[in-house]
Amino acid sequence: MRALIQGLMPHVMVAPILLPMLSAAVMLLMGEGKRTAKLVLGMSSALLGLAVSAALFAWVDAYGTVAYLPGNWPAPFGITLAVDRLSAGMLVLTWLLGACALCFASARWHRAGIHFHPLFQLQLMGLSGAFLTADVFNLFVFFEILLAASYGLLLHGSGKPRVRAGVHYVAVNLAASSLFLIGVSVIYGVTGTLNMAELSARLSEGQVANRHLIDAGAAILAVAFLAKAAAWPLNFWLVPAYASATPPVAAMFAVLTKVGVYALIRLWTLMFAGGPLAGFGADGLFVFGGVSAVLAALGMLASQRLAVQAAAGVMVSAGTLLAALGLGEEAALGAAVFYLVGSTLASSAFFLLVDLVERWRAGTTVVDEAPFLSATLEAQEVNLDDEEAPLVALPFPASTALMGMAFIACTLLTSGMPPLPTFIGKLGMLSAALGSGGASVPVPPRAWLFTGVLLGCGLLTLIALTRTGIRTFWSEMQRARPRVRTPEGLPLVALLAACGVLTLAAGPTMELARATAKSLYDRSEYIHAVLGAEVRPPATAREARQ
């Protein structure tokens, strides 16, 4: 297998982009019908993309960052793709969520509107390109691809709530995209390049010309990314949009917000992790992230709708990640990367669970005014309690038990309770923050504030979801048995099982996350891989004939 991957490298890097693009093109040629054929093609694309992403992750973990020149133009003049541990890990996470969401949609949701399958593939294409590109302008291009697909997916299923949320969603993202272009233009006008590696190399020089313009361009870019990451005060669009989207779309949107976080991590560590611009914007990231997390946790406490609480949980995790990035510590960033994976898996599973629970609650309720007064019961000897009432054990249906256990798991994961991966990630971030001063240096106030935010948000989340769980599962004991189809239960179990695997393999996965953070702060490997990518010589006449 390694020999096969070695023979395909580095050309296989473009597969996560080309695969969904070609699948979407074929689906459009099929017309509006043939949903079964589109589903088979989409699932094949998702599983193959997941396999390719896993192979890329294994390769970069063993051999380091790899760059690819699709047009065979040398960097920084041509388009460059680059994959390191962070981008490969985000690819694996994206394609895993894509496969699970598509499996869940196959039960019924993919029939709720038109063009679901090609839009879903285009979303995967945009996400993959955003994680693989090594150029800021191409990052904007792939942002627009995934956003254009998300506009259609948000409206999938129609209905007034989706249209209303879609208008706000489109308006905010168009404004953020405009800021993105303005920031890119300012930075390009000063530095003369948009290649991330060359940009990092130029900003690491001793003297940086027009420092104020670079700061202004970076600040405008940061506002655009913060809006896409749903950071306060630009986060009012997320809860209505995610809560009104169809469950498989919302499950896929769980990673959509993390694209803004990924862009901030990538560009901030390349531009401001060292050199004369070191530390720029760290205070802003910390403040916006902390306030976003606290307000989202309060929003969860104020709401009793599961869909709203699941959407607010996405904002809590995004705010936590931004605050951790603002700490400016390598160890904190490593734990944040670990937390990112666990929280995204939990949010995606939560959105899928919400559909099952709400459909169950909307069903008919079984009413029996005297369940113990039956001829069968009177003819038997039964045990009595202290009030001489019969004790009868009523078995839980398997589907009810599945939803109850899944809700408990999602509650513990979202609130960050031990020993689950979100708790391990939070513990790592707290250890890095509280231990940043060393034995002889007092802990800075920022670290204590970060500790309060993490613990307070976890407590508020736990209270909110526990209250909702009691109202959902215990308030009506005579509710009809829920129906969970296999394509719906399988992805839910798969996502929660992935969180279980992260828990059992917390040691090696945390080491991978720390190695990822180390490579992000030590930019030399990324810069050398991108700027040192070799241009392949043109084929000879004999090779062309062959």
Coordinates of C-alpha atoms in Angstrom, one line a residue:
M1 CA 0.0 0.0 0.0
R2 CA 2.8 2.4 0.8
A3 CA 4.5 1.7 -2.5
L4 CA 1.2 2.5 -4.3
I5 CA 0.8 5.8 -2.4
Q6 CA 4.4 6.6 -3.1
G7 CA 3.8 6.0 -6.8
L8 CA 0.8 8.3 -6.8
M9 CA 2.4 11.1 -4.8
P10 CA 2.2 14.1 -5.1
H11 CA -0.5 13.9 -7.8
V12 CA -2.9 12.2 -5.4
M13 CA -3.1 15.5 -3.5
V14 CA -5.5 16.9 -6.0
A15 CA -7.9 13.9 -5.7
P16 CA -10.0 15.4 -2.8
I17 CA -10.7 18.4 -5.1
L18 CA -11.2 16.6 -8.4
L19 CA -13.2 13.7 -7.1
P20 CA -16.2 15.7 -5.8
M21 CA -16.0 18.1 -8.7
L22 CA -16.3 15.3 -11.3
S23 CA -19.0 13.6 -9.2
A24 CA -21.0 16.8 -9.2
A25 CA -20.6 17.2 -12.9
V26 CA -21.8 13.6 -13.6
M27 CA -24.8 14.1 -11.3
L28 CA -25.8 17.3 -13.1
L29 CA -25.7 15.4 -16.4
M30 CA -28.0 12.8 -15.0
G31 CA -30.9 15.3 -14.6
E32 CA -33.2 15.7 -11.6
G33 CA -34.2 12.0 -11.4
K34 CA -32.1 8.9 -10.7
R35 CA -31.7 9.8 -7.0
T36 CA -30.6 6.2 -6.2
A37 CA -27.8 6.4 -8.8
K38 CA -26.7 9.8 -7.4
L39 CA -26.7 8.4 -3.9
V40 CA -24.5 5.5 -4.9
L41 CA -22.1 7.8 -6.8
G42 CA -22.0 10.3 -3.9
M43 CA -21.4 7.6 -1.2
S44 CA -18.6 6.1 -3.4
S45 CA -17.1 9.6 -3.8
A46 CA -17.3 10.2 0.0
L47 CA -15.7 6.8 0.9
L48 CA -13.0 7.1 -1.7
G49 CA -12.3 10.7 -0.6
L50 CA -12.0 9.5 3.0
A51 CA -9.6 6.8 2.1
V52 CA -7.4 9.2 0.1
S53 CA -7.5 11.7 3.0
A54 CA -6.4 9.0 5.4
A55 CA -3.6 8.0 3.1
L56 CA -2.4 11.6 2.8
F57 CA -2.4 12.0 6.6
A58 CA -0.4 8.8 7.0
W59 CA 2.1 10.1 4.4
V60 CA 2.7 13.5 5.9
D61 CA 2.9 12.1 9.4
A62 CA 5.7 9.9 8.2
Y63 CA 7.5 12.2 5.7
G64 CA 6.5 15.7 6.5
T65 CA 4.8 18.5 4.5
V66 CA 4.3 17.8 0.7
A67 CA 3.6 20.5 -1.9
Y68 CA 2.2 20.0 -5.4
L69 CA 2.2 22.3 -8.5
P70 CA -1.0 21.6 -10.5
G71 CA 0.0 23.9 -13.4
N72 CA 3.7 23.0 -13.2
W73 CA 4.5 26.7 -12.6
P74 CA 7.1 27.4 -9.9
A75 CA 6.0 28.9 -6.6
P76 CA 5.0 31.6 -6.0
F77 CA 3.9 32.3 -9.6
G78 CA 1.6 29.3 -10.0
I79 CA -1.1 27.6 -8.0
T80 CA 0.4 25.6 -5.2
L81 CA -1.3 22.9 -3.0
A82 CA 0.3 21.9 0.2
V83 CA -0.6 19.2 2.8
D84 CA 0.7 19.0 6.3
R85 CA -0.7 17.4 9.5
L86 CA -3.2 20.1 10.1
S87 CA -4.7 20.2 6.6
A88 CA -4.6 16.4 6.2
G89 CA -6.4 16.0 9.6
M90 CA -9.0 18.5 8.5
L91 CA -9.5 16.6 5.3
V92 CA -10.0 13.3 7.2
L93 CA -12.5 15.0 9.5
T94 CA -14.4 16.6 6.6
W95 CA -14.7 13.5 4.5
L96 CA -15.8 11.4 7.6
L97 CA -18.5 13.9 8.3
G98 CA -19.5 14.0 4.7
A99 CA -19.9 10.2 4.5
C100 CA -21.9 10.1 7.7
A101 CA -24.2 13.0 6.7
L102 CA -24.8 11.5 3.3
C103 CA -25.6 8.1 4.8
F104 CA -28.1 9.8 7.1
A105 CA -29.6 11.8 4.2
S106 CA -30.2 8.6 2.3
A107 CA -33.0 7.6 4.6
R108 CA -35.3 10.4 3.4
W109 CA -33.7 13.9 3.5
H110 CA -32.0 13.7 0.1
R111 CA -35.5 13.6 -1.5
A112 CA -36.6 16.9 0.2
G113 CA -35.5 19.1 -2.6
I114 CA -33.6 19.3 -5.9
H115 CA -29.8 19.2 -6.6
F116 CA -29.0 18.0 -3.1
H117 CA -26.3 15.5 -4.2
P118 CA -24.3 17.8 -6.6
L119 CA -24.4 20.7 -4.1
F120 CA -23.2 18.3 -1.4
Q121 CA -20.2 17.3 -3.6
L122 CA -19.4 20.9 -4.4
Q123 CA -19.4 21.6 -0.7
L124 CA -16.8 18.8 -0.2
M125 CA -14.8 20.2 -3.0
G126 CA -14.7 23.7 -1.5
L127 CA -13.8 22.4 1.9
S128 CA -11.0 20.2 0.5
G129 CA -9.6 23.0 -1.6
A130 CA -9.6 25.5 1.4
F131 CA -7.6 23.0 3.4
L132 CA -5.1 22.2 0.7
T133 CA -4.4 25.5 -0.9
A134 CA -1.2 27.4 -0.2
D135 CA -2.3 30.7 -1.7
V136 CA -4.5 33.3 0.0
F137 CA -6.4 34.2 -3.2
N138 CA -7.1 30.6 -4.0
L139 CA -8.3 30.3 -0.4
F140 CA -10.9 32.9 -1.3
V141 CA -11.9 31.0 -4.4
F142 CA -12.5 27.8 -2.5
F143 CA -14.3 29.8 0.2
E144 CA -16.7 31.0 -2.4
I145 CA -17.2 27.5 -3.8
L146 CA -18.1 26.0 -0.5
L147 CA -20.3 29.0 0.4
A148 CA -22.2 28.9 -2.9
A149 CA -22.9 25.3 -2.2
S150 CA -23.9 26.0 1.4
Y151 CA -26.5 28.6 0.2
G152 CA -28.3 25.9 -1.8
L153 CA -27.9 23.3 0.9
L154 CA -29.3 25.6 3.6
L155 CA -32.5 26.2 1.5
H156 CA -32.8 22.4 0.8
G157 CA -36.2 21.3 2.0
S158 CA -37.6 24.9 1.6
G159 CA -39.9 26.4 4.2
K160 CA -40.2 29.9 5.7
P161 CA -37.6 29.5 8.5
R162 CA -34.9 28.3 6.0
V163 CA -35.6 31.1 3.6
R164 CA -35.4 33.7 6.4
A165 CA -32.2 32.3 7.9
G166 CA -30.8 31.9 4.4
V167 CA -31.2 35.6 3.6
H168 CA -29.2 36.5 6.7
Y169 CA -26.6 33.8 6.0
V170 CA -26.1 35.0 2.5
A171 CA -25.9 38.7 3.4
V172 CA -23.3 38.1 6.2
N173 CA -21.1 35.9 4.1
L174 CA -21.2 38.2 1.1
A175 CA -20.1 41.1 3.4
A176 CA -17.3 38.9 4.8
S177 CA -16.2 37.9 1.3
S178 CA -16.0 41.5 0.4
L179 CA -13.8 42.2 3.4
F180 CA -11.7 39.1 2.5
L181 CA -11.0 40.7 -1.0
I182 CA -10.1 44.1 0.5
G183 CA -7.7 42.5 3.0
V184 CA -6.1 40.4 0.3
S185 CA -5.7 43.4 -1.9
V186 CA -4.0 45.4 0.8
I187 CA -1.6 42.7 1.7
Y188 CA -0.7 42.0 -1.9
G189 CA -0.2 45.7 -2.6
V190 CA 2.4 45.8 0.2
T191 CA 4.2 42.5 -0.1
G192 CA 3.7 41.7 -3.8
T193 CA 2.7 38.1 -3.1
L194 CA -0.2 36.0 -1.8
N195 CA 1.6 32.7 -1.6
M196 CA 1.4 31.8 2.1
A197 CA 5.0 30.5 2.3
E198 CA 6.6 33.4 0.6
L199 CA 4.4 35.8 2.6
S200 CA 5.6 34.2 5.8
A201 CA 9.3 34.4 4.6
R202 CA 9.0 38.1 3.7
L203 CA 7.3 39.1 6.9
S204 CA 10.0 37.2 8.9
E205 CA 12.7 39.6 7.7
G206 CA 14.2 42.1 10.0
Q207 CA 12.7 45.2 8.5
V208 CA 9.1 45.1 7.3
A209 CA 8.1 48.1 5.1
N210 CA 4.7 49.7 5.5
R211 CA 4.0 47.8 8.7
H212 CA 0.8 49.8 9.3
L213 CA -0.7 48.7 6.0
I214 CA 0.1 45.0 6.7
D215 CA -1.5 45.4 10.1
A216 CA -4.6 47.0 8.5
G217 CA -4.8 44.3 5.8
A218 CA -4.4 41.5 8.4
A219 CA -7.1 43.1 10.6
I220 CA -9.6 43.2 7.7
L221 CA -8.8 39.6 6.9
A222 CA -9.3 38.7 10.5
V223 CA -12.7 40.3 10.6
A224 CA -13.7 38.3 7.5
F225 CA -12.5 35.0 9.1
L226 CA -14.1 35.8 12.4
A227 CA -17.4 36.4 10.7
K228 CA -17.2 33.0 9.0
A229 CA -16.1 31.4 12.3
A230 CA -19.2 33.0 14.0
A231 CA -17.3 35.0 16.5
W232 CA -19.0 37.8 18.5
P233 CA -20.4 40.3 17.5
L234 CA -20.8 38.8 14.0
N235 CA -22.4 35.5 15.1
F236 CA -26.1 36.3 15.0
W237 CA -26.5 34.4 11.8
L238 CA -25.3 31.0 12.9
V239 CA -28.0 29.7 15.3
P240 CA -31.0 30.5 13.0
A241 CA -29.2 29.0 10.0
Y242 CA -27.9 25.9 11.6
A243 CA -31.1 25.2 13.6
S244 CA -33.3 25.5 10.5
A245 CA -31.1 23.5 8.1
T246 CA -32.0 19.9 7.4
P247 CA -30.1 17.5 9.8
P248 CA -27.6 16.1 7.4
V249 CA -26.8 19.6 6.1
A250 CA -26.4 20.9 9.7
A251 CA -24.2 18.0 10.5
M252 CA -21.9 19.0 7.6
F253 CA -22.1 22.6 8.6
A254 CA -20.4 21.6 11.9
V255 CA -17.1 21.7 10.1
L256 CA -18.0 24.7 8.0
T257 CA -17.5 27.1 10.9
K258 CA -14.1 25.5 11.6
V259 CA -12.9 26.6 8.2
G260 CA -12.7 30.2 9.5
V261 CA -10.8 28.9 12.6
Y262 CA -8.5 26.9 10.3
A263 CA -7.8 30.0 8.1
L264 CA -7.0 32.1 11.2
I265 CA -4.7 29.3 12.6
R266 CA -2.9 28.9 9.3
L267 CA -2.3 32.6 8.5
W268 CA -1.8 33.8 12.0
T269 CA 1.0 31.2 12.7
L270 CA 2.6 31.9 9.3
M271 CA 2.5 35.7 9.5
F272 CA 2.5 36.5 13.2
A273 CA 4.0 33.6 15.1
G274 CA 7.5 35.0 14.9
G275 CA 9.6 37.8 13.5
P276 CA 9.0 41.5 13.9
L277 CA 5.2 41.0 13.7
A278 CA 5.0 38.4 16.4
G279 CA 1.9 38.4 18.5
F280 CA -0.2 40.8 16.4
G281 CA -3.9 40.4 17.1
A282 CA -3.5 37.9 19.9
D283 CA -5.5 40.0 22.4
G284 CA -8.3 40.5 19.9
L285 CA -8.6 36.7 19.2
F286 CA -8.6 36.0 22.9
V287 CA -11.3 38.6 23.7
F288 CA -13.6 37.7 20.8
G289 CA -13.2 34.0 21.3
G290 CA -13.9 34.2 25.1
V291 CA -16.9 36.5 24.7
S292 CA -18.3 34.3 21.9
A293 CA -18.0 31.1 24.0
V294 CA -19.7 32.7 27.1
L295 CA -22.6 34.2 25.1
A296 CA -23.2 31.0 23.3
A297 CA -23.3 29.0 26.5
L298 CA -25.8 31.5 27.9
G299 CA -27.8 31.1 24.8
M300 CA -27.9 27.3 25.3
L301 CA -29.2 27.9 28.9
A302 CA -31.8 30.3 27.6
S303 CA -33.2 28.0 25.0
Q304 CA -35.1 24.7 25.3
R305 CA -35.0 23.7 21.6
L306 CA -32.5 21.0 20.9
A307 CA -31.6 22.3 17.4
V308 CA -30.8 25.8 18.9
Q309 CA -28.7 24.2 21.6
A310 CA -26.8 22.1 19.1
A311 CA -26.1 25.2 17.0
A312 CA -25.0 27.2 20.1
G313 CA -22.7 24.3 21.0
V314 CA -20.9 24.9 17.7
M315 CA -20.3 28.5 18.7
V316 CA -19.0 27.5 22.1
S317 CA -16.4 25.3 20.5
A318 CA -15.4 27.9 17.9
G319 CA -15.0 30.6 20.6
T320 CA -12.9 28.2 22.7
L321 CA -10.6 27.6 19.8
L322 CA -10.2 31.3 19.0
A323 CA -9.4 32.1 22.7
A324 CA -6.8 29.3 22.8
L325 CA -5.2 30.6 19.6
G326 CA -5.1 34.0 21.3
L327 CA -3.0 32.6 24.1
G328 CA -0.1 32.3 21.7
E329 CA 1.2 29.1 23.3
E330 CA 2.3 26.1 21.2
A331 CA 1.1 23.7 23.9
A332 CA -2.3 25.4 24.0
L333 CA -2.6 25.2 20.2
G334 CA -1.8 21.5 20.2
A335 CA -4.6 20.8 22.8
A336 CA -6.9 23.1 20.8
V337 CA -6.4 21.0 17.7
F338 CA -7.2 17.9 19.6
Y339 CA -10.3 19.6 21.0
L340 CA -11.3 20.7 17.5
V341 CA -11.6 17.2 16.3
G342 CA -13.7 15.9 19.2
S343 CA -16.0 18.9 19.4
T344 CA -16.7 18.8 15.7
L345 CA -17.6 15.1 15.8
A346 CA -19.8 15.7 18.8
S347 CA -21.6 18.6 17.1
S348 CA -22.2 16.7 13.9
A349 CA -23.6 13.7 15.9
F350 CA -25.8 16.1 17.9
F351 CA -27.5 17.5 14.8
L352 CA -28.3 14.0 13.6
L353 CA -29.7 13.1 16.9
V354 CA -31.9 16.2 17.0
D355 CA -33.8 15.0 13.9
L356 CA -34.5 11.6 15.5
V357 CA -35.6 13.2 18.8
E358 CA -37.8 15.9 17.3
R359 CA -39.5 13.4 15.0
W360 CA -40.2 11.1 17.9
R361 CA -41.6 14.0 20.0
A362 CA -43.8 15.1 17.2
G363 CA -45.4 11.6 16.8
T364 CA -48.5 10.2 18.5
T365 CA -48.6 9.6 22.2
V366 CA -49.9 6.4 23.6
V367 CA -52.4 7.1 26.4
D368 CA -53.6 4.5 28.8
E369 CA -55.7 5.8 31.7
A370 CA -55.2 2.6 33.8
P371 CA -52.3 0.6 32.5
F372 CA -52.3 -1.8 35.5
L373 CA -56.0 -2.6 35.4
S374 CA -56.0 -5.5 32.9
A375 CA -57.2 -9.0 33.2
T376 CA -53.7 -10.4 32.5
L377 CA -52.3 -8.4 35.3
E378 CA -55.0 -9.3 37.9
A379 CA -54.5 -13.0 37.2
Q380 CA -50.9 -12.9 38.1
E381 CA -49.1 -12.4 41.4
V382 CA -47.2 -9.2 41.3
N383 CA -44.8 -7.4 43.7
L384 CA -46.2 -4.3 45.4
D385 CA -44.5 -1.1 46.5
D386 CA -45.0 0.7 49.8
E387 CA -48.3 2.1 48.5
E388 CA -49.5 -1.3 47.5
A389 CA -49.2 -0.4 43.8
P390 CA -47.9 -3.1 41.4
L391 CA -44.3 -2.9 40.3
V392 CA -44.2 -3.8 36.6
A393 CA -41.0 -3.5 34.5
L394 CA -41.6 -1.9 31.1
P395 CA -38.8 -2.7 28.7
F396 CA -37.3 0.2 26.7
P397 CA -37.3 -0.3 22.9
A398 CA -33.9 -0.5 21.4
S399 CA -34.4 2.7 19.4
T400 CA -35.3 4.6 22.6
A401 CA -32.3 3.3 24.4
L402 CA -30.1 4.3 21.4
M403 CA -31.4 7.9 21.4
G404 CA -31.1 8.1 25.2
M405 CA -27.5 6.9 25.3
A406 CA -26.6 9.0 22.3
F407 CA -28.1 12.1 24.0
I408 CA -26.0 11.4 27.2
A409 CA -22.9 11.0 25.1
C410 CA -23.6 14.2 23.2
T411 CA -24.3 16.1 26.4
L412 CA -21.0 14.9 28.0
L413 CA -19.0 15.6 24.9
T414 CA -20.5 19.1 24.3
S415 CA -19.9 20.1 27.9
G416 CA -16.5 18.6 28.1
M417 CA -16.9 16.0 30.8
P418 CA -14.2 13.4 31.6
P419 CA -12.9 11.1 30.3
L420 CA -14.1 12.1 26.8
P421 CA -11.9 13.8 24.2
T422 CA -13.4 17.3 24.6
F423 CA -12.4 17.1 28.3
I424 CA -8.9 16.0 27.4
G425 CA -8.6 18.8 25.0
K426 CA -9.8 21.4 27.5
L427 CA -7.5 19.9 30.2
G428 CA -4.5 20.3 27.8
M429 CA -5.4 23.9 27.1
L430 CA -5.8 24.7 30.8
S431 CA -2.5 23.0 31.6
A432 CA -0.8 25.1 28.9
A433 CA -2.4 28.3 30.0
L434 CA -1.8 27.9 33.8
G435 CA 1.7 26.5 33.3
S436 CA 2.9 29.1 30.8
G437 CA 4.5 31.3 33.4
G438 CA 6.8 28.6 34.8
A439 CA 7.5 27.8 38.4
S440 CA 9.0 31.2 39.4
V441 CA 6.6 33.4 37.4
P442 CA 3.1 34.0 38.5
V443 CA 0.2 32.9 36.3
P444 CA -0.9 35.8 34.1
P445 CA -4.5 37.1 34.5
R446 CA -5.3 36.0 31.0
A447 CA -4.8 32.4 32.0
W448 CA -7.1 32.7 34.9
L449 CA -9.7 34.3 32.7
F450 CA -9.4 31.6 30.1
T451 CA -9.8 29.0 32.9
G452 CA -13.0 30.7 34.1
V453 CA -14.4 30.8 30.5
L454 CA -13.7 27.1 29.9
L455 CA -15.1 25.9 33.2
G456 CA -18.1 28.3 33.2
C457 CA -19.1 27.4 29.6
G458 CA -18.8 23.7 30.4
L459 CA -21.0 24.1 33.5
L460 CA -23.7 26.1 31.7
T461 CA -23.7 23.7 28.8
L462 CA -24.1 20.7 31.2
I463 CA -27.0 22.4 33.0
A464 CA -28.8 23.4 29.8
L465 CA -28.6 20.0 28.1
T466 CA -29.4 18.1 31.3
R467 CA -32.6 20.1 31.7
T468 CA -33.5 19.6 28.1
G469 CA -32.8 15.9 28.4
I470 CA -35.1 15.5 31.4
R471 CA -37.9 17.3 29.6
T472 CA -37.4 15.3 26.4
F473 CA -37.0 11.8 27.7
W474 CA -38.7 11.7 31.2
S475 CA -41.6 14.1 30.9
E476 CA -43.9 11.8 28.9
M477 CA -43.4 8.1 29.7
Q478 CA -46.2 6.9 27.4
R479 CA -44.8 8.2 24.2
A480 CA -45.0 5.9 21.2
R481 CA -41.9 3.9 20.2
P482 CA -39.5 5.8 18.0
R483 CA -38.5 4.6 14.6
V484 CA -34.8 4.8 13.7
R485 CA -33.8 3.5 10.3
T486 CA -30.5 1.8 9.8
P487 CA -29.1 4.6 7.6
E488 CA -29.9 7.0 10.4
G489 CA -28.6 5.1 13.3
L490 CA -25.4 3.9 11.7
P491 CA -23.8 7.3 11.1
L492 CA -24.8 8.5 14.6
V493 CA -23.1 5.5 16.1
A494 CA -20.1 5.9 13.9
L495 CA -19.5 9.5 14.9
L496 CA -19.9 8.7 18.6
A497 CA -17.6 5.7 18.2
A498 CA -15.0 7.9 16.6
C499 CA -15.1 10.0 19.8
G500 CA -14.7 6.8 21.8
V501 CA -11.6 5.9 19.7
L502 CA -10.2 9.4 20.4
T503 CA -10.7 8.7 24.1
L504 CA -9.0 5.3 24.0
A505 CA -6.1 6.6 21.9
A506 CA -5.8 9.9 23.6
G507 CA -2.1 9.5 24.2
P508 CA -0.9 9.1 20.6
T509 CA -3.6 11.4 19.1
M510 CA -2.5 14.2 21.5
E511 CA 1.1 13.6 20.5
L512 CA 0.0 14.1 16.9
A513 CA -1.8 17.3 17.8
R514 CA 1.3 18.6 19.6
A515 CA 3.4 17.7 16.6
T516 CA 0.9 19.6 14.4
A517 CA 1.2 22.7 16.6
K518 CA 5.0 22.5 16.7
S519 CA 5.1 22.4 12.9
L520 CA 2.8 25.3 12.7
Y521 CA 5.0 27.5 14.9
D522 CA 8.2 26.2 13.2
R523 CA 7.3 27.5 9.8
S524 CA 10.5 26.4 8.1
E525 CA 9.2 23.0 7.0
Y526 CA 6.1 24.5 5.3
I527 CA 8.1 27.3 3.7
H528 CA 10.7 24.9 2.3
A529 CA 8.1 22.4 1.0
V530 CA 6.1 25.1 -0.8
L531 CA 8.9 27.3 -2.2
G532 CA 11.1 24.2 -2.9
A533 CA 8.5 22.3 -4.9
E534 CA 10.1 21.2 -8.1
V535 CA 8.8 21.9 -11.6
R536 CA 8.7 18.7 -13.6
P537 CA 10.4 18.8 -16.9
P538 CA 8.3 18.6 -20.1
A539 CA 7.7 15.2 -21.5
T540 CA 9.9 14.2 -24.4
A541 CA 8.4 13.3 -27.8
R542 CA 8.9 9.6 -27.1
E543 CA 7.2 9.9 -23.6
A544 CA 4.4 11.9 -25.2
R545 CA 3.7 9.2 -27.8
Q546 CA 3.7 6.5 -25.1

